[in-house]
Amino acid sequence: MYAVEIRGLSKSYKTKKLRTVEALKGLSLDIEQGEVFGFLGPNGAGKSTTIKCLMGLIRPTAGAASILGCDIASPQARRQVGYLPENPAFYDYLSAEEYLRFVGKMFDMSPEDAARRVQEVLNLLELWEPRKRLIRTYSKGMVQRLGLAQVLIHDPEVYILDEPMSGLDPLGRALVKEIILDLKKRRKCVFFSTHITDDVEKVCDRVAVINKGDLLAVDRVENILERGVEGYDVTAASADGQVQELFVHKEELPSFLKQTLDQKLAIEKIEPRRKNMEAFFLELVAR
Ligand SMILES: Nc1ncnc2c1ncn2[C@@H]1O[C@H](COP(=O)(O)OP(=O)(O)O)[C@@H](O)[C@H]1O
Ligand SMILES: [Mg+2]
């Protein structure tokens, strides 16, 4: 059973001027349990549309999807999911602590379980100290972290996060990455959208690239990075101690290595020089 299964999902919006916008065109994707999956695309690609369909917030024009085997049209599909909206809005006359207890209650947790879990999660997201302050007084970064706290409360199996790193400073981003990696260790599924290639490179097992409602590519991140290797920066020292640095093309590495043996050069360093995720993404989207 897949954590998330998407089959031919399409969504057209009608604008006020009665124009039709095809925001999503027949998207199909399978996301495994225990997988961190990046949904990468520029602004307007259709990422939030996909996620809102999965969460039952808008209805797809065509196609179907399920979460842990439950059709997205059924409330069961949402019981096992933690969802972070793109622009989370909270009851800002509550404190973080009150709000998170409310979330626990919505997921049928006992008051004791909820209280214990709220404490853990507030600590994890560095919101323990301001927990009694009204959300209204929080900074943007604090609100974003509260959004993540809210996602973690009921310890779901699947996490669907719409741009979880956006609007955070470098410390906040590092914290979110750490949390995602921790979820991965615990074999949870994380499906998150982003337009930042670096986030994908650092935490994802697989990535799907989407643009203008079309799926452009799906692959393992390590495959993309491996294919991107163009050659190697080599530092080698000759017997008399002279150090040279040179670039060796990918195909020439075997013959180069043989040559260094023959010439008794000592290799001090070999570093792959590669196109990164950003180059891959830009090439795909520009095409
Ligand atoms: N409610 C709506 N009405 C009309 N067009 C919309 C609506 N929501 C989104 N769109 C359009 O659908 C496309 C995809 O939007 P969205 O899914 O929000 O993209 P992303 O999250 O990747 O930035 C964009 O062209 C956007 O303008
Ligand atoms: Mg979006």
Coordinates of C-alpha atoms and ligand atoms in Angstrom, one line a residue:
M1 CA 0.0 0.0 0.0
Y2 CA 1.3 3.4 -0.9
A3 CA 1.3 6.3 1.6
V4 CA -0.1 8.6 -1.1
E5 CA -1.4 7.4 -4.5
I6 CA -2.4 10.0 -7.1
R7 CA -4.0 8.8 -10.3
G8 CA -4.7 11.2 -13.2
L9 CA -5.5 14.2 -11.0
S10 CA -6.6 17.3 -12.8
K11 CA -8.0 20.6 -11.7
S12 CA -9.4 23.5 -13.7
Y13 CA -10.3 26.8 -12.0
K14 CA -12.8 29.2 -13.4
T15 CA -11.7 32.8 -12.9
K16 CA -14.0 35.7 -12.2
K17 CA -13.8 36.6 -15.9
L18 CA -14.9 33.0 -16.7
R19 CA -11.6 32.0 -18.1
T20 CA -10.5 28.5 -17.4
V21 CA -7.1 27.9 -15.7
E22 CA -5.8 24.3 -16.1
A23 CA -3.8 24.3 -12.9
L24 CA -3.2 20.5 -12.8
K25 CA -3.2 18.2 -15.8
G26 CA -3.5 14.5 -15.1
L27 CA -0.9 14.1 -12.4
S28 CA 0.0 10.6 -11.3
L29 CA 2.4 9.8 -8.5
D30 CA 3.0 7.0 -6.0
I31 CA 4.7 7.9 -2.7
E32 CA 5.9 5.1 -0.5
Q33 CA 5.7 4.8 3.2
G34 CA 8.9 5.9 4.9
E35 CA 9.8 8.1 2.0
V36 CA 10.7 11.8 2.0
F37 CA 9.3 13.2 -1.3
G38 CA 10.0 16.6 -2.6
F39 CA 7.4 18.3 -4.8
L40 CA 9.4 20.9 -6.7
G41 CA 8.1 23.6 -8.9
P42 CA 8.1 27.3 -9.6
N43 CA 5.3 29.6 -8.4
G44 CA 2.0 28.8 -10.0
A45 CA 3.1 25.2 -11.0
G46 CA 0.2 23.6 -9.3
K47 CA 1.7 22.4 -6.0
S48 CA -0.8 23.9 -3.6
T49 CA -3.6 22.8 -6.0
T50 CA -2.4 19.2 -5.7
I51 CA -2.1 19.4 -2.0
K52 CA -5.5 21.0 -1.5
C53 CA -7.0 18.2 -3.5
L54 CA -5.3 15.6 -1.4
M55 CA -6.6 17.3 1.8
G56 CA -10.2 17.5 0.5
L57 CA -10.1 21.3 0.5
I58 CA -10.9 21.5 -3.2
R59 CA -12.4 18.9 -5.5
P60 CA -10.4 17.7 -8.4
T61 CA -12.0 18.1 -11.9
A62 CA -10.8 14.6 -12.8
G63 CA -8.8 11.8 -11.3
A64 CA -8.5 10.2 -7.9
A65 CA -6.1 9.8 -5.0
S66 CA -5.8 7.9 -1.8
I67 CA -3.8 8.2 1.4
L68 CA -2.8 4.9 3.0
G69 CA -5.5 3.2 0.9
C70 CA -8.3 5.6 1.9
D71 CA -9.9 7.6 -0.9
I72 CA -9.3 11.3 -0.4
A73 CA -13.0 12.0 -0.5
S74 CA -13.4 10.1 2.8
P75 CA -12.7 11.6 6.2
Q76 CA -10.6 8.5 7.1
A77 CA -8.0 9.6 4.6
R78 CA -7.3 12.6 6.8
R79 CA -7.0 10.9 10.2
Q80 CA -3.5 9.6 9.4
V81 CA -2.2 12.9 8.0
G82 CA -0.5 16.0 9.4
Y83 CA -1.1 18.9 7.1
L84 CA 0.7 22.2 6.9
P85 CA -1.1 24.7 4.7
E86 CA 0.8 27.2 2.6
N87 CA -0.3 30.2 4.7
P88 CA -1.4 28.8 8.0
A89 CA -4.0 30.9 9.8
F90 CA -4.7 30.1 13.4
Y91 CA -7.2 31.2 16.0
D92 CA -5.0 34.0 17.1
Y93 CA -6.9 34.8 20.3
L94 CA -5.6 31.5 21.7
S95 CA -2.2 30.8 23.0
A96 CA 0.0 28.2 21.3
E97 CA -0.6 25.8 24.2
E98 CA -4.4 26.2 24.0
Y99 CA -4.5 25.8 20.3
L100 CA -2.3 22.7 20.3
R101 CA -4.5 21.1 23.0
F102 CA -7.5 21.8 20.8
V103 CA -5.8 20.1 17.9
G104 CA -5.1 17.0 20.1
K105 CA -8.8 17.0 21.0
M106 CA -9.8 17.1 17.4
F107 CA -7.8 13.9 16.9
D108 CA -9.6 12.2 19.8
M109 CA -6.5 12.3 22.1
S110 CA -7.2 12.0 25.8
P111 CA -6.5 15.3 27.7
E112 CA -3.5 13.6 29.4
D113 CA -2.0 12.3 26.1
A114 CA -2.6 15.7 24.5
A115 CA -1.0 17.6 27.4
R116 CA 2.1 15.4 27.3
R117 CA 2.4 15.6 23.5
V118 CA 1.8 19.4 23.5
Q119 CA 4.7 19.8 25.9
E120 CA 7.0 17.6 23.7
V121 CA 6.1 19.4 20.5
L122 CA 6.4 22.9 22.0
N123 CA 9.9 22.0 23.2
L124 CA 10.9 20.5 19.9
L125 CA 9.8 23.7 18.0
E126 CA 11.3 26.0 20.6
L127 CA 7.9 27.4 21.5
W128 CA 7.8 26.3 25.1
E129 CA 8.7 29.6 26.6
P130 CA 6.1 31.7 24.7
R131 CA 3.5 29.0 25.0
K132 CA 1.1 31.1 27.0
R133 CA 1.3 34.2 24.8
L134 CA -1.5 34.8 22.3
I135 CA -0.7 33.7 18.8
R136 CA -1.6 37.2 17.6
T137 CA 1.6 38.4 19.2
Y138 CA 3.8 35.9 17.4
S139 CA 6.4 36.7 14.7
K140 CA 6.0 35.1 11.3
G141 CA 8.7 32.5 12.0
M142 CA 6.9 31.6 15.3
V143 CA 3.6 31.1 13.5
Q144 CA 5.3 28.9 10.9
R145 CA 6.8 26.8 13.7
L146 CA 3.4 26.6 15.4
G147 CA 2.1 25.3 12.0
L148 CA 4.6 22.5 12.2
A149 CA 3.9 21.8 15.9
Q150 CA 0.2 21.4 14.9
V151 CA 1.2 18.8 12.3
L152 CA 3.1 16.7 14.8
I153 CA 0.6 16.5 17.7
H154 CA -1.2 13.3 16.8
D155 CA 1.9 11.6 15.5
P156 CA 0.4 10.7 12.1
E157 CA 2.0 8.3 9.5
V158 CA 1.9 10.8 6.6
Y159 CA 2.9 14.4 6.5
I160 CA 1.8 16.7 3.7
L161 CA 3.5 20.0 4.0
D162 CA 3.0 23.0 1.7
E163 CA 6.3 24.9 1.6
P164 CA 7.3 24.2 5.1
M165 CA 10.6 26.1 4.9
S166 CA 9.2 29.3 3.3
G167 CA 9.3 32.4 5.5
L168 CA 11.8 30.9 7.9
D169 CA 15.3 32.3 8.7
P170 CA 18.3 29.9 8.3
L171 CA 17.9 28.7 11.9
G172 CA 14.3 27.9 11.3
R173 CA 15.0 26.1 8.0
A174 CA 17.7 24.0 9.7
L175 CA 15.2 23.1 12.4
V176 CA 12.5 22.0 9.9
K177 CA 15.1 19.9 8.0
E178 CA 16.1 18.2 11.2
I179 CA 12.5 17.5 12.0
I180 CA 11.9 16.0 8.5
L181 CA 15.0 13.8 8.8
D182 CA 13.8 12.7 12.2
L183 CA 10.4 11.7 10.8
K184 CA 12.3 9.8 8.1
K185 CA 14.2 7.9 10.7
R186 CA 10.9 6.9 12.2
R187 CA 9.8 5.6 8.8
K188 CA 7.1 8.2 8.3
C189 CA 6.2 9.5 4.9
V190 CA 6.8 13.2 4.2
F191 CA 5.5 14.8 1.1
F192 CA 6.4 18.5 0.9
S193 CA 6.3 21.2 -1.8
T194 CA 9.0 23.7 -2.3
H195 CA 10.5 25.9 -5.0
I196 CA 14.0 25.7 -3.4
T197 CA 16.2 23.1 -4.9
D198 CA 18.6 23.0 -2.0
D199 CA 15.9 21.8 0.4
V200 CA 15.3 18.9 -1.9
E201 CA 18.9 18.0 -2.3
K202 CA 19.5 18.0 1.5
V203 CA 16.5 15.9 2.7
C204 CA 14.6 14.1 0.0
D205 CA 14.8 10.5 -1.2
R206 CA 12.9 11.3 -4.4
V207 CA 11.7 14.4 -6.2
A208 CA 9.0 15.2 -8.7
V209 CA 9.3 18.4 -10.8
I210 CA 6.1 20.1 -11.8
N211 CA 5.6 23.2 -14.0
K212 CA 2.3 24.7 -15.3
G213 CA 0.3 21.7 -14.2
D214 CA 2.6 19.1 -15.9
L215 CA 4.8 16.6 -14.3
L216 CA 8.2 17.0 -15.9
A217 CA 10.3 14.4 -14.0
V218 CA 10.3 12.0 -11.1
D219 CA 13.5 10.5 -9.9
R220 CA 15.7 9.6 -6.9
V221 CA 17.7 12.5 -5.8
E222 CA 20.9 10.4 -5.7
N223 CA 20.4 9.4 -9.3
I224 CA 20.0 13.0 -10.4
L225 CA 23.1 14.1 -8.6
E226 CA 25.1 11.1 -9.8
R227 CA 24.1 11.7 -13.4
G228 CA 25.0 15.3 -12.9
V229 CA 28.7 14.4 -12.4
E230 CA 30.7 16.0 -15.2
G231 CA 34.2 15.1 -14.0
Y232 CA 36.6 15.3 -11.1
D233 CA 38.8 17.9 -9.6
V234 CA 42.0 16.1 -8.7
T235 CA 44.9 17.1 -6.6
A236 CA 48.0 15.0 -7.2
A237 CA 51.6 15.2 -6.0
S238 CA 54.6 14.0 -7.9
A239 CA 57.5 12.1 -6.2
D240 CA 59.5 15.4 -5.8
G241 CA 56.6 16.9 -3.8
Q242 CA 55.2 19.1 -6.6
V243 CA 51.4 19.4 -6.2
Q244 CA 49.2 20.0 -9.2
E245 CA 45.5 20.5 -9.5
L246 CA 43.6 19.5 -12.6
F247 CA 40.2 18.7 -14.0
V248 CA 39.5 15.2 -15.4
H249 CA 36.5 14.5 -17.5
K250 CA 34.2 11.7 -16.4
E251 CA 35.1 9.3 -19.2
E252 CA 38.8 9.9 -18.8
L253 CA 39.1 9.0 -15.1
P254 CA 40.2 5.3 -15.6
S255 CA 42.9 6.2 -18.1
F256 CA 44.0 9.1 -15.9
L257 CA 44.3 6.9 -12.8
K258 CA 46.4 4.4 -14.8
Q259 CA 48.6 7.2 -15.9
T260 CA 49.2 8.4 -12.3
L261 CA 50.2 4.9 -11.3
D262 CA 52.7 4.8 -14.2
Q263 CA 54.1 8.2 -13.3
K264 CA 54.1 7.5 -9.6
L265 CA 51.9 10.4 -8.8
A266 CA 50.2 10.4 -5.4
I267 CA 46.6 11.4 -5.5
E268 CA 45.7 13.6 -2.6
K269 CA 42.1 14.4 -3.4
I270 CA 39.4 13.6 -5.9
E271 CA 36.2 15.6 -5.8
P272 CA 33.3 15.1 -8.2
R273 CA 32.3 18.3 -10.0
R274 CA 28.6 18.1 -10.6
K275 CA 25.6 19.9 -11.8
N276 CA 23.5 20.3 -8.7
M277 CA 19.7 20.0 -8.3
E278 CA 19.3 23.6 -9.2
A279 CA 20.9 23.1 -12.7
F280 CA 18.7 20.1 -13.2
F281 CA 15.6 22.0 -12.2
L282 CA 16.4 25.1 -14.3
E283 CA 17.1 23.0 -17.4
L284 CA 13.8 21.1 -17.1
V285 CA 11.7 24.1 -16.4
A286 CA 13.3 26.2 -19.1
R287 CA 12.9 23.5 -21.8
Ligands
LIG1 N1 -8.9 29.7 -6.8 C1 -8.3 29.9 -7.9 N2 -8.9 30.5 -9.0 C2 -8.3 30.6 -10.1 N3 -7.0 30.3 -10.4 C3 -6.3 29.7 -9.4 C4 -6.9 29.5 -8.1 N4 -6.0 28.9 -7.3 C5 -4.9 28.8 -8.0 N5 -5.1 29.2 -9.3 C6 -4.1 29.2 -10.4 O1 -3.7 27.9 -10.6 C7 -2.3 27.8 -10.9 C8 -1.6 26.9 -9.8 O2 -1.6 27.5 -8.6 P1 -1.0 26.9 -7.3 O3 -1.5 25.4 -7.2 O4 -1.3 27.7 -6.1 O5 0.6 26.9 -7.6 P2 1.8 26.7 -6.6 O6 1.4 26.2 -5.3 O7 2.7 25.7 -7.3 O8 2.5 28.0 -6.6 C9 -1.8 29.2 -10.9 O9 -1.8 29.7 -12.2 C10 -2.8 30.0 -10.1 O10 -2.9 31.3 -10.5
MG2 MG 1.7 27.1 -3.5

